[in-house]
Amino acid sequence: MSRAPRVVCLGVITLDALALVPRYPNADERIVGRQVAISGGGPAANAAVVLARQGVPVAFIGRVGCDQPGETAVRLLADEGVDVSGVLRDPNAPTQASCIVVAESTATRAISTLEVPPLPGVDAFGETAQALIRQAEWIHTDHLGFRPAADYVRRMDGPSRPRLSVDAGNSMPDLDVSVLDLFVPTAASLVRHFTQPETPEGLEAAARMALEQGAAAVVATDGPNGSTAWWGPRFSAPEPAGRTHVPATKTVPILSTLGAGDVFHGALLSAICRGRDWKHALQEANATAALSCRALDGRTAVPDLAELTQFLGA
């Protein structure tokens, strides 16, 4: 029998076709690539893979179509040890899929993704999915999973409800930080959401506003500048409020940054679940995300705890 999940990841699952090319092709041009791969993707799904690799029992709740891409995407999660019993197979919606071209010359990527309907409320996923959530300590969600996750958590309001974490790197017009225990945007999206100037002072002011509006903790990711956490007493009472910054990990060769943000979120929750303090949690999340960039996709090079510990101790 599988262990009850400590974390339920609720949101996007995709099947991705990836190509690594020297440069972007021109119109009607055929260009020889270095790698072509098929991989699972999606912010919440990728975070689930990280948690499973690092030994945290995790389940994924999301929607796929009744099609072969959906079966493949779900199998790739299950092969990682993620509980997929709460996945909804919807005959009226296709599995979300993406074509991604990564250009070596510019270290950038171009993405075309299939448009799918918004995710339904948690009740539509069935009793199995709801039971997984009731057992969990955390729900981690992304831009498409936030609304159903937040609505469900509000209905569960009370000391026994799971904590709610959101990957807020993508646009989220319906974002309500008051329901969040862990709000993790990029630095740019944090400033943009709270309409602050794009300066270090603006970032600090935006983080303070998020805490004042009810977020228990805020973590801003800033690529080569590392990551910063701010937290209030609601997150770790009776500990006082605080702030810490950790520089980026700079010693890893980068092939592709695809999925690195998703990986950071999974690794941050992994560290929190394992009782790491904020400084060490950010260090582990930064390093896990950096190590994931050794591969073309966002999953292949994600380290387990043994590799991560060896890397940080080197």
PDB file of N, CA and C in Angstrom, residues 164-250:
ATOM      1  N   LEU A 164      -1.414  25.798   1.685  1.00  0.00           N
ATOM      2  CA  LEU A 164      -1.506  26.023   0.250  1.00  0.00           C
ATOM      3  C   LEU A 164      -0.285  26.784  -0.249  1.00  0.00           C
ATOM      4  N   SER A 165       0.359  26.226  -1.267  1.00  0.00           N
ATOM      5  CA  SER A 165       1.526  26.826  -1.914  1.00  0.00           C
ATOM      6  C   SER A 165       1.207  27.060  -3.377  1.00  0.00           C
ATOM      7  N   VAL A 166       1.681  28.179  -3.939  1.00  0.00           N
ATOM      8  CA  VAL A 166       1.410  28.444  -5.350  1.00  0.00           C
ATOM      9  C   VAL A 166       2.680  28.875  -6.071  1.00  0.00           C
ATOM     10  N   ASP A 167       2.869  28.300  -7.250  1.00  0.00           N
ATOM     11  CA  ASP A 167       3.879  28.726  -8.214  1.00  0.00           C
ATOM     12  C   ASP A 167       3.256  29.878  -8.995  1.00  0.00           C
ATOM     13  N   ALA A 168       3.672  31.103  -8.685  1.00  0.00           N
ATOM     14  CA  ALA A 168       3.028  32.287  -9.256  1.00  0.00           C
ATOM     15  C   ALA A 168       3.903  32.970 -10.290  1.00  0.00           C
ATOM     16  N   GLY A 169       4.719  32.194 -11.005  1.00  0.00           N
ATOM     17  CA  GLY A 169       5.559  32.779 -12.040  1.00  0.00           C
ATOM     18  C   GLY A 169       4.783  33.226 -13.258  1.00  0.00           C
ATOM     19  N   ASN A 170       3.660  32.543 -13.555  1.00  0.00           N
ATOM     20  CA  ASN A 170       2.813  32.927 -14.681  1.00  0.00           C
ATOM     21  C   ASN A 170       1.727  33.907 -14.227  1.00  0.00           C
ATOM     22  N   SER A 171       1.118  34.577 -15.191  1.00  0.00           N
ATOM     23  CA  SER A 171       0.084  35.559 -14.882  1.00  0.00           C
ATOM     24  C   SER A 171      -1.092  34.892 -14.166  1.00  0.00           C
ATOM     25  N   MET A 172      -1.556  35.514 -13.086  1.00  0.00           N
ATOM     26  CA  MET A 172      -2.664  34.980 -12.290  1.00  0.00           C
ATOM     27  C   MET A 172      -3.590  36.120 -11.909  1.00  0.00           C
ATOM     28  N   PRO A 173      -4.497  36.517 -12.801  1.00  0.00           N
ATOM     29  CA  PRO A 173      -5.377  37.646 -12.501  1.00  0.00           C
ATOM     30  C   PRO A 173      -6.310  37.402 -11.332  1.00  0.00           C
ATOM     31  N   ASP A 174      -6.597  36.138 -10.994  1.00  0.00           N
ATOM     32  CA  ASP A 174      -7.512  35.840  -9.894  1.00  0.00           C
ATOM     33  C   ASP A 174      -6.775  35.543  -8.589  1.00  0.00           C
ATOM     34  N   LEU A 175      -5.488  35.905  -8.504  1.00  0.00           N
ATOM     35  CA  LEU A 175      -4.691  35.573  -7.340  1.00  0.00           C
ATOM     36  C   LEU A 175      -5.192  36.290  -6.090  1.00  0.00           C
ATOM     37  N   ASP A 176      -5.341  35.526  -5.012  1.00  0.00           N
ATOM     38  CA  ASP A 176      -5.706  36.060  -3.699  1.00  0.00           C
ATOM     39  C   ASP A 176      -4.673  35.536  -2.716  1.00  0.00           C
ATOM     40  N   VAL A 177      -3.752  36.393  -2.296  1.00  0.00           N
ATOM     41  CA  VAL A 177      -2.648  35.912  -1.461  1.00  0.00           C
ATOM     42  C   VAL A 177      -3.100  35.620  -0.042  1.00  0.00           C
ATOM     43  N   SER A 178      -4.279  36.087   0.361  1.00  0.00           N
ATOM     44  CA  SER A 178      -4.701  35.887   1.750  1.00  0.00           C
ATOM     45  C   SER A 178      -4.916  34.426   2.096  1.00  0.00           C
ATOM     46  N   VAL A 179      -5.124  33.576   1.087  1.00  0.00           N
ATOM     47  CA  VAL A 179      -5.365  32.157   1.330  1.00  0.00           C
ATOM     48  C   VAL A 179      -4.068  31.352   1.299  1.00  0.00           C
ATOM     49  N   LEU A 180      -2.940  32.019   0.997  1.00  0.00           N
ATOM     50  CA  LEU A 180      -1.687  31.308   0.733  1.00  0.00           C
ATOM     51  C   LEU A 180      -0.809  31.195   1.977  1.00  0.00           C
ATOM     52  N   ASP A 181      -0.273  30.002   2.160  1.00  0.00           N
ATOM     53  CA  ASP A 181       0.749  29.785   3.181  1.00  0.00           C
ATOM     54  C   ASP A 181       2.149  29.956   2.602  1.00  0.00           C
ATOM     55  N   LEU A 182       2.291  29.752   1.292  1.00  0.00           N
ATOM     56  CA  LEU A 182       3.581  29.924   0.631  1.00  0.00           C
ATOM     57  C   LEU A 182       3.327  30.488  -0.758  1.00  0.00           C
ATOM     58  N   PHE A 183       3.721  31.733  -0.973  1.00  0.00           N
ATOM     59  CA  PHE A 183       3.511  32.462  -2.220  1.00  0.00           C
ATOM     60  C   PHE A 183       4.870  32.579  -2.891  1.00  0.00           C
ATOM     61  N   VAL A 184       5.035  31.927  -4.065  1.00  0.00           N
ATOM     62  CA  VAL A 184       6.354  31.863  -4.711  1.00  0.00           C
ATOM     63  C   VAL A 184       6.264  32.397  -6.141  1.00  0.00           C
ATOM     64  N   PRO A 185       6.386  33.713  -6.317  1.00  0.00           N
ATOM     65  CA  PRO A 185       6.442  34.303  -7.647  1.00  0.00           C
ATOM     66  C   PRO A 185       7.893  34.536  -8.065  1.00  0.00           C
ATOM     67  N   THR A 186       8.089  34.919  -9.316  1.00  0.00           N
ATOM     68  CA  THR A 186       9.373  35.497  -9.687  1.00  0.00           C
ATOM     69  C   THR A 186       9.437  36.902  -9.092  1.00  0.00           C
ATOM     70  N   ALA A 187      10.660  37.431  -8.973  1.00  0.00           N
ATOM     71  CA  ALA A 187      10.798  38.788  -8.456  1.00  0.00           C
ATOM     72  C   ALA A 187      10.035  39.772  -9.336  1.00  0.00           C
ATOM     73  N   ALA A 188      10.130  39.597 -10.657  1.00  0.00           N
ATOM     74  CA  ALA A 188       9.451  40.514 -11.577  1.00  0.00           C
ATOM     75  C   ALA A 188       7.937  40.445 -11.423  1.00  0.00           C
ATOM     76  N   SER A 189       7.382  39.225 -11.299  1.00  0.00           N
ATOM     77  CA  SER A 189       5.925  39.118 -11.188  1.00  0.00           C
ATOM     78  C   SER A 189       5.432  39.590  -9.824  1.00  0.00           C
ATOM     79  N   LEU A 190       6.253  39.453  -8.774  1.00  0.00           N
ATOM     80  CA  LEU A 190       5.878  39.976  -7.458  1.00  0.00           C
ATOM     81  C   LEU A 190       5.757  41.493  -7.512  1.00  0.00           C
ATOM     82  N   VAL A 191       6.766  42.139  -8.093  1.00  0.00           N
ATOM     83  CA  VAL A 191       6.738  43.596  -8.230  1.00  0.00           C
ATOM     84  C   VAL A 191       5.572  44.032  -9.101  1.00  0.00           C
ATOM     85  N   ARG A 192       5.362  43.315 -10.202  1.00  0.00           N
ATOM     86  CA  ARG A 192       4.285  43.677 -11.133  1.00  0.00           C
ATOM     87  C   ARG A 192       2.914  43.537 -10.476  1.00  0.00           C
ATOM     88  N   HIS A 193       2.726  42.463  -9.712  1.00  0.00           N
ATOM     89  CA  HIS A 193       1.421  42.232  -9.094  1.00  0.00           C
ATOM     90  C   HIS A 193       1.084  43.334  -8.098  1.00  0.00           C
ATOM     91  N   PHE A 194       2.087  43.814  -7.373  1.00  0.00           N
ATOM     92  CA  PHE A 194       1.829  44.846  -6.371  1.00  0.00           C
ATOM     93  C   PHE A 194       2.222  46.236  -6.857  1.00  0.00           C
ATOM     94  N   THR A 195       2.429  46.363  -8.157  1.00  0.00           N
ATOM     95  CA  THR A 195       2.686  47.646  -8.839  1.00  0.00           C
ATOM     96  C   THR A 195       3.736  48.490  -8.136  1.00  0.00           C
ATOM     97  N   GLN A 196       4.853  47.862  -7.821  1.00  0.00           N
ATOM     98  CA  GLN A 196       5.977  48.576  -7.229  1.00  0.00           C
ATOM     99  C   GLN A 196       7.024  48.876  -8.302  1.00  0.00           C
ATOM    100  N   PRO A 197       7.893  49.868  -8.083  1.00  0.00           N
ATOM    101  CA  PRO A 197       8.986  50.113  -9.034  1.00  0.00           C
ATOM    102  C   PRO A 197       9.924  48.916  -9.089  1.00  0.00           C
ATOM    103  N   GLU A 198      10.503  48.665 -10.262  1.00  0.00           N
ATOM    104  CA  GLU A 198      11.408  47.527 -10.411  1.00  0.00           C
ATOM    105  C   GLU A 198      12.792  47.885  -9.886  1.00  0.00           C
ATOM    106  N   THR A 199      12.908  47.944  -8.583  1.00  0.00           N
ATOM    107  CA  THR A 199      14.148  48.230  -7.868  1.00  0.00           C
ATOM    108  C   THR A 199      14.203  47.293  -6.668  1.00  0.00           C
ATOM    109  N   PRO A 200      15.386  47.135  -6.054  1.00  0.00           N
ATOM    110  CA  PRO A 200      15.430  46.324  -4.827  1.00  0.00           C
ATOM    111  C   PRO A 200      14.451  46.821  -3.770  1.00  0.00           C
ATOM    112  N   GLU A 201      14.306  48.162  -3.661  1.00  0.00           N
ATOM    113  CA  GLU A 201      13.362  48.709  -2.685  1.00  0.00           C
ATOM    114  C   GLU A 201      11.922  48.332  -3.057  1.00  0.00           C
ATOM    115  N   GLY A 202      11.646  48.321  -4.393  1.00  0.00           N
ATOM    116  CA  GLY A 202      10.318  47.934  -4.844  1.00  0.00           C
ATOM    117  C   GLY A 202      10.011  46.488  -4.535  1.00  0.00           C
ATOM    118  N   LEU A 203      11.009  45.628  -4.673  1.00  0.00           N
ATOM    119  CA  LEU A 203      10.825  44.211  -4.359  1.00  0.00           C
ATOM    120  C   LEU A 203      10.517  44.022  -2.878  1.00  0.00           C
ATOM    121  N   GLU A 204      11.271  44.709  -2.025  1.00  0.00           N
ATOM    122  CA  GLU A 204      11.033  44.606  -0.586  1.00  0.00           C
ATOM    123  C   GLU A 204       9.630  45.101  -0.234  1.00  0.00           C
ATOM    124  N   ALA A 205       9.224  46.209  -0.838  1.00  0.00           N
ATOM    125  CA  ALA A 205       7.896  46.755  -0.554  1.00  0.00           C
ATOM    126  C   ALA A 205       6.802  45.809  -1.019  1.00  0.00           C
ATOM    127  N   ALA A 206       6.983  45.195  -2.195  1.00  0.00           N
ATOM    128  CA  ALA A 206       5.990  44.254  -2.708  1.00  0.00           C
ATOM    129  C   ALA A 206       5.864  43.042  -1.793  1.00  0.00           C
ATOM    130  N   ALA A 207       6.989  42.529  -1.310  1.00  0.00           N
ATOM    131  CA  ALA A 207       6.949  41.382  -0.400  1.00  0.00           C
ATOM    132  C   ALA A 207       6.229  41.747   0.897  1.00  0.00           C
ATOM    133  N   ARG A 208       6.502  42.936   1.417  1.00  0.00           N
ATOM    134  CA  ARG A 208       5.815  43.362   2.644  1.00  0.00           C
ATOM    135  C   ARG A 208       4.307  43.473   2.410  1.00  0.00           C
ATOM    136  N   MET A 209       3.921  43.973   1.233  1.00  0.00           N
ATOM    137  CA  MET A 209       2.501  44.092   0.927  1.00  0.00           C
ATOM    138  C   MET A 209       1.837  42.727   0.868  1.00  0.00           C
ATOM    139  N   ALA A 210       2.533  41.739   0.280  1.00  0.00           N
ATOM    140  CA  ALA A 210       1.973  40.390   0.207  1.00  0.00           C
ATOM    141  C   ALA A 210       1.759  39.811   1.604  1.00  0.00           C
ATOM    142  N   LEU A 211       2.719  40.036   2.506  1.00  0.00           N
ATOM    143  CA  LEU A 211       2.563  39.560   3.880  1.00  0.00           C
ATOM    144  C   LEU A 211       1.415  40.295   4.576  1.00  0.00           C
ATOM    145  N   GLU A 212       1.326  41.608   4.359  1.00  0.00           N
ATOM    146  CA  GLU A 212       0.257  42.381   4.987  1.00  0.00           C
ATOM    147  C   GLU A 212      -1.116  41.946   4.486  1.00  0.00           C
ATOM    148  N   GLN A 213      -1.185  41.473   3.229  1.00  0.00           N
ATOM    149  CA  GLN A 213      -2.459  41.037   2.665  1.00  0.00           C
ATOM    150  C   GLN A 213      -2.798  39.591   3.018  1.00  0.00           C
ATOM    151  N   GLY A 214      -1.933  38.935   3.799  1.00  0.00           N
ATOM    152  CA  GLY A 214      -2.309  37.638   4.339  1.00  0.00           C
ATOM    153  C   GLY A 214      -1.436  36.461   3.992  1.00  0.00           C
ATOM    154  N   ALA A 215      -0.496  36.600   3.043  1.00  0.00           N
ATOM    155  CA  ALA A 215       0.399  35.481   2.748  1.00  0.00           C
ATOM    156  C   ALA A 215       1.245  35.174   3.979  1.00  0.00           C
ATOM    157  N   ALA A 216       1.382  33.889   4.318  1.00  0.00           N
ATOM    158  CA  ALA A 216       2.184  33.521   5.487  1.00  0.00           C
ATOM    159  C   ALA A 216       3.671  33.627   5.197  1.00  0.00           C
ATOM    160  N   ALA A 217       4.066  33.334   3.948  1.00  0.00           N
ATOM    161  CA  ALA A 217       5.473  33.437   3.550  1.00  0.00           C
ATOM    162  C   ALA A 217       5.530  33.747   2.065  1.00  0.00           C
ATOM    163  N   VAL A 218       6.565  34.482   1.677  1.00  0.00           N
ATOM    164  CA  VAL A 218       6.790  34.863   0.284  1.00  0.00           C
ATOM    165  C   VAL A 218       8.208  34.477  -0.080  1.00  0.00           C
ATOM    166  N   VAL A 219       8.374  33.826  -1.233  1.00  0.00           N
ATOM    167  CA  VAL A 219       9.709  33.532  -1.763  1.00  0.00           C
ATOM    168  C   VAL A 219       9.747  34.035  -3.196  1.00  0.00           C
ATOM    169  N   ALA A 220      10.683  34.938  -3.485  1.00  0.00           N
ATOM    170  CA  ALA A 220      10.840  35.482  -4.827  1.00  0.00           C
ATOM    171  C   ALA A 220      12.071  34.881  -5.479  1.00  0.00           C
ATOM    172  N   THR A 221      11.891  34.332  -6.673  1.00  0.00           N
ATOM    173  CA  THR A 221      13.016  33.796  -7.433  1.00  0.00           C
ATOM    174  C   THR A 221      13.457  34.842  -8.448  1.00  0.00           C
ATOM    175  N   ASP A 222      14.784  34.943  -8.629  1.00  0.00           N
ATOM    176  CA  ASP A 222      15.320  36.006  -9.487  1.00  0.00           C
ATOM    177  C   ASP A 222      16.485  35.509 -10.325  1.00  0.00           C
ATOM    178  N   GLY A 223      16.355  34.293 -10.875  1.00  0.00           N
ATOM    179  CA  GLY A 223      17.342  33.768 -11.813  1.00  0.00           C
ATOM    180  C   GLY A 223      18.759  33.855 -11.287  1.00  0.00           C
ATOM    181  N   PRO A 224      19.647  34.559 -12.007  1.00  0.00           N
ATOM    182  CA  PRO A 224      21.058  34.630 -11.605  1.00  0.00           C
ATOM    183  C   PRO A 224      21.294  35.372 -10.306  1.00  0.00           C
ATOM    184  N   ASN A 225      20.264  36.070  -9.806  1.00  0.00           N
ATOM    185  CA  ASN A 225      20.411  36.807  -8.548  1.00  0.00           C
ATOM    186  C   ASN A 225      19.995  35.984  -7.333  1.00  0.00           C
ATOM    187  N   GLY A 226      19.587  34.739  -7.536  1.00  0.00           N
ATOM    188  CA  GLY A 226      19.240  33.883  -6.418  1.00  0.00           C
ATOM    189  C   GLY A 226      17.787  34.010  -5.999  1.00  0.00           C
ATOM    190  N   SER A 227      17.505  33.761  -4.735  1.00  0.00           N
ATOM    191  CA  SER A 227      16.135  33.772  -4.227  1.00  0.00           C
ATOM    192  C   SER A 227      16.113  34.384  -2.836  1.00  0.00           C
ATOM    193  N   THR A 228      14.953  34.949  -2.486  1.00  0.00           N
ATOM    194  CA  THR A 228      14.790  35.633  -1.206  1.00  0.00           C
ATOM    195  C   THR A 228      13.480  35.193  -0.575  1.00  0.00           C
ATOM    196  N   ALA A 229      13.503  34.973   0.727  1.00  0.00           N
ATOM    197  CA  ALA A 229      12.309  34.589   1.469  1.00  0.00           C
ATOM    198  C   ALA A 229      11.985  35.628   2.530  1.00  0.00           C
ATOM    199  N   TRP A 230      10.690  35.905   2.681  1.00  0.00           N
ATOM    200  CA  TRP A 230      10.169  36.729   3.764  1.00  0.00           C
ATOM    201  C   TRP A 230       9.059  35.912   4.425  1.00  0.00           C
ATOM    202  N   TRP A 231       8.957  35.933   5.720  1.00  0.00           N
ATOM    203  CA  TRP A 231       7.909  35.165   6.373  1.00  0.00           C
ATOM    204  C   TRP A 231       7.429  35.884   7.631  1.00  0.00           C
ATOM    205  N   GLY A 232       6.201  35.610   7.978  1.00  0.00           N
ATOM    206  CA  GLY A 232       5.616  36.163   9.185  1.00  0.00           C
ATOM    207  C   GLY A 232       5.411  35.082  10.229  1.00  0.00           C
ATOM    208  N   PRO A 233       4.955  35.459  11.409  1.00  0.00           N
ATOM    209  CA  PRO A 233       4.784  34.471  12.484  1.00  0.00           C
ATOM    210  C   PRO A 233       3.738  33.411  12.170  1.00  0.00           C
ATOM    211  N   ARG A 234       2.796  33.709  11.264  1.00  0.00           N
ATOM    212  CA  ARG A 234       1.786  32.703  10.923  1.00  0.00           C
ATOM    213  C   ARG A 234       2.401  31.474  10.275  1.00  0.00           C
ATOM    214  N   PHE A 235       3.555  31.642   9.598  1.00  0.00           N
ATOM    215  CA  PHE A 235       4.155  30.495   8.934  1.00  0.00           C
ATOM    216  C   PHE A 235       4.843  29.573   9.931  1.00  0.00           C
ATOM    217  N   SER A 236       5.524  30.134  10.917  1.00  0.00           N
ATOM    218  CA  SER A 236       6.366  29.300  11.783  1.00  0.00           C
ATOM    219  C   SER A 236       6.256  29.716  13.244  1.00  0.00           C
ATOM    220  N   ALA A 237       5.061  30.078  13.693  1.00  0.00           N
ATOM    221  CA  ALA A 237       4.877  30.462  15.093  1.00  0.00           C
ATOM    222  C   ALA A 237       5.375  29.344  16.010  1.00  0.00           C
ATOM    223  N   PRO A 238       6.053  29.677  17.121  1.00  0.00           N
ATOM    224  CA  PRO A 238       6.204  31.022  17.687  1.00  0.00           C
ATOM    225  C   PRO A 238       7.430  31.779  17.182  1.00  0.00           C
ATOM    226  N   GLU A 239       8.083  31.327  16.116  1.00  0.00           N
ATOM    227  CA  GLU A 239       9.236  32.054  15.608  1.00  0.00           C
ATOM    228  C   GLU A 239       8.797  33.411  15.068  1.00  0.00           C
ATOM    229  N   PRO A 240       9.651  34.434  15.189  1.00  0.00           N
ATOM    230  CA  PRO A 240       9.289  35.758  14.696  1.00  0.00           C
ATOM    231  C   PRO A 240       9.386  35.836  13.178  1.00  0.00           C
ATOM    232  N   ALA A 241       8.916  36.954  12.654  1.00  0.00           N
ATOM    233  CA  ALA A 241       9.047  37.209  11.222  1.00  0.00           C
ATOM    234  C   ALA A 241      10.514  37.365  10.849  1.00  0.00           C
ATOM    235  N   GLY A 242      10.809  37.157   9.552  1.00  0.00           N
ATOM    236  CA  GLY A 242      12.202  37.269   9.132  1.00  0.00           C
ATOM    237  C   GLY A 242      12.350  37.354   7.628  1.00  0.00           C
ATOM    238  N   ARG A 243      13.607  37.458   7.214  1.00  0.00           N
ATOM    239  CA  ARG A 243      13.964  37.574   5.799  1.00  0.00           C
ATOM    240  C   ARG A 243      15.335  36.943   5.612  1.00  0.00           C
ATOM    241  N   THR A 244      15.520  36.250   4.491  1.00  0.00           N
ATOM    242  CA  THR A 244      16.851  35.756   4.155  1.00  0.00           C
ATOM    243  C   THR A 244      16.996  35.687   2.648  1.00  0.00           C
ATOM    244  N   HIS A 245      18.224  35.888   2.188  1.00  0.00           N
ATOM    245  CA  HIS A 245      18.542  35.831   0.761  1.00  0.00           C
ATOM    246  C   HIS A 245      19.660  34.817   0.554  1.00  0.00           C
ATOM    247  N   VAL A 246      19.549  34.032  -0.529  1.00  0.00           N
ATOM    248  CA  VAL A 246      20.584  33.055  -0.882  1.00  0.00           C
ATOM    249  C   VAL A 246      20.976  33.279  -2.338  1.00  0.00           C
ATOM    250  N   PRO A 247      22.279  33.441  -2.624  1.00  0.00           N
ATOM    251  CA  PRO A 247      22.712  33.646  -4.013  1.00  0.00           C
ATOM    252  C   PRO A 247      22.409  32.435  -4.880  1.00  0.00           C
ATOM    253  N   ALA A 248      22.406  32.653  -6.179  1.00  0.00           N
ATOM    254  CA  ALA A 248      22.185  31.562  -7.129  1.00  0.00           C
ATOM    255  C   ALA A 248      23.352  30.594  -7.133  1.00  0.00           C
ATOM    256  N   THR A 249      23.072  29.358  -7.525  1.00  0.00           N
ATOM    257  CA  THR A 249      24.118  28.360  -7.727  1.00  0.00           C
ATOM    258  C   THR A 249      24.751  28.600  -9.086  1.00  0.00           C
ATOM    259  N   LYS A 250      26.068  28.768  -9.140  1.00  0.00           N
ATOM    260  CA  LYS A 250      26.709  29.222 -10.379  1.00  0.00           C
ATOM    261  C   LYS A 250      27.697  28.222 -10.974  1.00  0.00           C
TER     262      LYS A 250
END
